[in-house]
Tab-separated table of C-alpha atoms in Angstrom:
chain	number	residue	atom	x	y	z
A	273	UNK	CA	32.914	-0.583	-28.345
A	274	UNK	CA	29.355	-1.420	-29.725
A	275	UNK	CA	29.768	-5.170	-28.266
A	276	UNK	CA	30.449	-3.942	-25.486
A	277	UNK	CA	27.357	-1.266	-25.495
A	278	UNK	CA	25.098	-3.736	-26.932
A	279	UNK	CA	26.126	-6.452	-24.136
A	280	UNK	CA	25.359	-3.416	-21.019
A	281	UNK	CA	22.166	-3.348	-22.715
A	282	UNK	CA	20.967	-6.968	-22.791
A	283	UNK	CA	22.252	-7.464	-19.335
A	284	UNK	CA	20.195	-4.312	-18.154
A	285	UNK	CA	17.074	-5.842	-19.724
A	286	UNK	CA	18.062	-8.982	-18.297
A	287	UNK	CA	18.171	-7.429	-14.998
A	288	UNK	CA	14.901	-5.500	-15.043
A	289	UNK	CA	13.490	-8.476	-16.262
A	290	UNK	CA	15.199	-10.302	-13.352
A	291	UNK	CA	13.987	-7.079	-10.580
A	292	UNK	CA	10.487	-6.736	-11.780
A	293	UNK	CA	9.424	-9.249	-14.176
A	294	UNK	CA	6.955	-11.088	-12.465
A	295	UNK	CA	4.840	-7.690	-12.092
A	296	UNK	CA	4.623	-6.585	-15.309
A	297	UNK	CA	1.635	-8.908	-16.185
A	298	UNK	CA	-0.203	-7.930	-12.681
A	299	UNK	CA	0.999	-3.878	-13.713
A	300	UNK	CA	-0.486	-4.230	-17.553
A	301	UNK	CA	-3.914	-5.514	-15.439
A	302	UNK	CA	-3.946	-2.814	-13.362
A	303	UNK	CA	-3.033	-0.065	-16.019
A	304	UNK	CA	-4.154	-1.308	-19.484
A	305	UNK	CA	-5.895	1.952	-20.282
A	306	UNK	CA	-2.197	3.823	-20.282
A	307	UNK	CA	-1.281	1.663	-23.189
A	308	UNK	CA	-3.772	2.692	-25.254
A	309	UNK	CA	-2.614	3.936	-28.742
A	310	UNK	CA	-3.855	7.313	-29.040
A	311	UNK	CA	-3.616	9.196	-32.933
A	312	UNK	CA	-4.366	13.220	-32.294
A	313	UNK	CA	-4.531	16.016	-34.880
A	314	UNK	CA	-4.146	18.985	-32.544
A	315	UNK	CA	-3.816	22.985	-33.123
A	316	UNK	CA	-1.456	25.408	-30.718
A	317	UNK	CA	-3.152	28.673	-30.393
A	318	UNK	CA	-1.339	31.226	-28.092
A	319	UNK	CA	-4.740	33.087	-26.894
A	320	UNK	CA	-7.461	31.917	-25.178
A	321	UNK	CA	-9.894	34.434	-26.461
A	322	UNK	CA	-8.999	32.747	-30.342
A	323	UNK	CA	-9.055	29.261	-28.944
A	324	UNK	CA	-12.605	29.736	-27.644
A	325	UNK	CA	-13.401	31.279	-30.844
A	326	UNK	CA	-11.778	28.338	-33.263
A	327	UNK	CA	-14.009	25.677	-30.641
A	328	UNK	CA	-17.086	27.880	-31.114
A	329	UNK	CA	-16.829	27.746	-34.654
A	330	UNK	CA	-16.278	24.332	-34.720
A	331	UNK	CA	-18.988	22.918	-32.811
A	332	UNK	CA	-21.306	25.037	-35.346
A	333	UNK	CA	-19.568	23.058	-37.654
A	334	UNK	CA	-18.105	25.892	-39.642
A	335	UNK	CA	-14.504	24.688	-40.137
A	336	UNK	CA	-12.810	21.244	-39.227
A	337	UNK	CA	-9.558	20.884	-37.246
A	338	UNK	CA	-7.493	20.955	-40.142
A	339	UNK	CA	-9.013	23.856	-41.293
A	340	UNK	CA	-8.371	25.829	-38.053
A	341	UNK	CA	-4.655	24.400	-37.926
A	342	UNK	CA	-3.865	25.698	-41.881
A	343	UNK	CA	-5.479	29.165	-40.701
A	344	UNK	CA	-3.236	29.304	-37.359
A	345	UNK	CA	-0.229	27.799	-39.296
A	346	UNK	CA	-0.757	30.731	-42.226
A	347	UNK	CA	-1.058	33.493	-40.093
A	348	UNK	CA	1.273	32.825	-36.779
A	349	UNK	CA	5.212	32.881	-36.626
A	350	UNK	CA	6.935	29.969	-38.296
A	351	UNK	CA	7.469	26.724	-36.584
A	352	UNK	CA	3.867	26.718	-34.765
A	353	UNK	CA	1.876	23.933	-35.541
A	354	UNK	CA	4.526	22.170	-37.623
A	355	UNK	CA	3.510	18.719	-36.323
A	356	UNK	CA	-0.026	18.907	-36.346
A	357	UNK	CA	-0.913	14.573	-36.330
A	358	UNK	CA	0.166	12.881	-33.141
A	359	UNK	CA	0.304	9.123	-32.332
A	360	UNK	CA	1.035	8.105	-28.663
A	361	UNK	CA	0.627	5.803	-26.028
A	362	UNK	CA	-1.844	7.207	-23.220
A	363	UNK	CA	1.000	7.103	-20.659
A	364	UNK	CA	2.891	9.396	-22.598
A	365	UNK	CA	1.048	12.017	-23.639
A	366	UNK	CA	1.573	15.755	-21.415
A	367	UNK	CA	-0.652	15.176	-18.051
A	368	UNK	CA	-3.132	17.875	-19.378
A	369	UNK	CA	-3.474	16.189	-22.077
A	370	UNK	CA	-3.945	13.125	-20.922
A	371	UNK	CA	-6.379	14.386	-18.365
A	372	UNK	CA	-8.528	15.923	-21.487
A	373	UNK	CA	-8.805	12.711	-23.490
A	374	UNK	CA	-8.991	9.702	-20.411
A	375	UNK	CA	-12.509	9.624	-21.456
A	376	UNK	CA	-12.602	10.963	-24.783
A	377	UNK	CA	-14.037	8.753	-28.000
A	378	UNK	CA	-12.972	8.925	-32.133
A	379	UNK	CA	-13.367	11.824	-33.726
A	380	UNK	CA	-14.489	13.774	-30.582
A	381	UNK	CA	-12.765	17.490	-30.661
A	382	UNK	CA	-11.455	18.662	-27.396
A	383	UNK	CA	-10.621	22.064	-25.830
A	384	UNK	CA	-9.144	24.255	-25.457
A	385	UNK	CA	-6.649	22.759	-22.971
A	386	UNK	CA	-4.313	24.890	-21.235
A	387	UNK	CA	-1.053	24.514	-22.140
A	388	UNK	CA	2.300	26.251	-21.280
A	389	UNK	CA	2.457	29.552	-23.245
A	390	UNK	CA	-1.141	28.380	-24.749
A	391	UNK	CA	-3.840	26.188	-25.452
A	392	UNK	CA	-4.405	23.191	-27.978
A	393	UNK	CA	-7.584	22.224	-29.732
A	394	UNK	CA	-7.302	18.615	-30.064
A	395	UNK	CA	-9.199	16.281	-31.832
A	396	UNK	CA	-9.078	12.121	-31.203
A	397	UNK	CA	-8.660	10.398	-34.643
A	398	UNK	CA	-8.839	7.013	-33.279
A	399	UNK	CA	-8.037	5.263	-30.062
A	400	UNK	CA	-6.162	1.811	-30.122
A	401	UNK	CA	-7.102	-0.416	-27.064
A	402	UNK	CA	-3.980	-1.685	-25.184
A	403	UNK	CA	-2.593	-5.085	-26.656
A	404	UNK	CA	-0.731	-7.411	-24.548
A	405	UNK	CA	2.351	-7.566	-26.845
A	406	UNK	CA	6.485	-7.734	-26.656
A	407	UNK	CA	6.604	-4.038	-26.903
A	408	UNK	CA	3.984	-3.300	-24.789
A	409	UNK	CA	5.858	-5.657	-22.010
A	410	UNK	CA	9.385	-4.013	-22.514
A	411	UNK	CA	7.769	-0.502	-21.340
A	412	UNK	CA	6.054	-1.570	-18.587
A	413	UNK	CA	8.912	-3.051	-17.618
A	414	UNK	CA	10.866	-0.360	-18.129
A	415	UNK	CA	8.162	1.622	-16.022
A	416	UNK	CA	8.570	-1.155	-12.996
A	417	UNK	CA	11.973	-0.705	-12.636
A	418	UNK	CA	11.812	2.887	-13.052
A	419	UNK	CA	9.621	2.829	-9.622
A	420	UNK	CA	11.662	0.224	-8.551
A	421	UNK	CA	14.378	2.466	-8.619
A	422	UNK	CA	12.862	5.251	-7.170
A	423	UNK	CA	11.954	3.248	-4.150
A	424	UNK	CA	15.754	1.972	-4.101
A	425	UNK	CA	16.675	5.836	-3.927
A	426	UNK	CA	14.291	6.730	-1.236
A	427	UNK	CA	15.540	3.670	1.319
A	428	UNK	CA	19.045	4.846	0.035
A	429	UNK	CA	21.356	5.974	3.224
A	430	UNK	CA	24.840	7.852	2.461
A	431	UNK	CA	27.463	7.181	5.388
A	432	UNK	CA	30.977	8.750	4.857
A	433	UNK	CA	34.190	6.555	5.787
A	434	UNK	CA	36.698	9.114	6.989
A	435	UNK	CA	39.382	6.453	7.450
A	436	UNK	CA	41.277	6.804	10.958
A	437	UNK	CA	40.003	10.901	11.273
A	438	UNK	CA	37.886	11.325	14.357
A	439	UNK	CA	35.398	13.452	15.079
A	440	UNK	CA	35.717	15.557	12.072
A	441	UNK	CA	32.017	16.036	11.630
A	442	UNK	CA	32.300	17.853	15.302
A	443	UNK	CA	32.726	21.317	14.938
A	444	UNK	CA	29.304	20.687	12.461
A	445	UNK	CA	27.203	18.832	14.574
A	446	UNK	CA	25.335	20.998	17.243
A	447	UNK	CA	23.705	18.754	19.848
């Protein structure tokens, strides 16, 4: 059974590969800043009066992220702000996100940025160009055929074989 899974798997690599393979390089061009290597510390905070506050207070440069994330973590229900450190591609970070760091630098502190239910305060630690390596080419790939695929779907027409039946779509179809 795990040949068997393993062997689906190289051949569906094998056939993205074969579907969309000569893109990827022209795709990685085109989008280089999505694979950049992002590394967050951000803070959930369920009000937006208290997430202004926590931003005001650190742009005075009263406490630091960390700070504000042990104060929310102390004093809110458990299981908030249990992972506070986030590493990431670009791609796949949340699209607010994403839309509150495109132009963001190290150690710049962000927010707050509406989230469901909340906001985050988010601070950049570092941000890791895009390299051009075997990992980097396998999602991007993966990507391709994704949109590949989605284009397949769109094209896709459904006809029904009713074998030797006729006209049973008639008393459907209204002319």
């Amino acid at each position: 059974a795990l040949e068997k899974m393993a062997l689906s798997q190289a051949r569906a690599v094998k056939l993205r590969e074969v579907l969309v393979g000569d893109k990827v390089d022209e795709y990685l061009a085109e989008n280089s800043a999505d694979f950049d290597r992002l590394r967050l510390a951000r803070v959930y905070i369920r009000t937006e009066s208290l997430a202004n506050e926590c931003m005001h207070r650190i742009r005075q440069g009263e406490p630091d992220i960390l700070q504000i994330a042990q104060h929310v973590f102390l004093n809110e229900p458990a299981g908030i702000n249990k992972e506070i450190f986030w590493a990431s591609w670009r791609f796949q970070l949340p699209q607010e996100l994403r839309e509150a760091v495109e132009q963001a630098e190290a150690n710049q502190v962000l927010g707050p940025v509406p989230v469901s239910g909340g906001f985050w305060i988010v601070q950049v630690l570092s941000v890791q160009p895009a390299e051009r390596d075997s990992d980097m080419r396998l999602i991007a790939t993966a990507a391709l055929f994704q949109k590949w695929l989605a284009n397949q779907r769109s094209k896709a027409r459904i006809e029904w074989y009713l074998g030797k039946a006729k006209n049973v779509m008639a008393p459907f179809v209204k002319d």
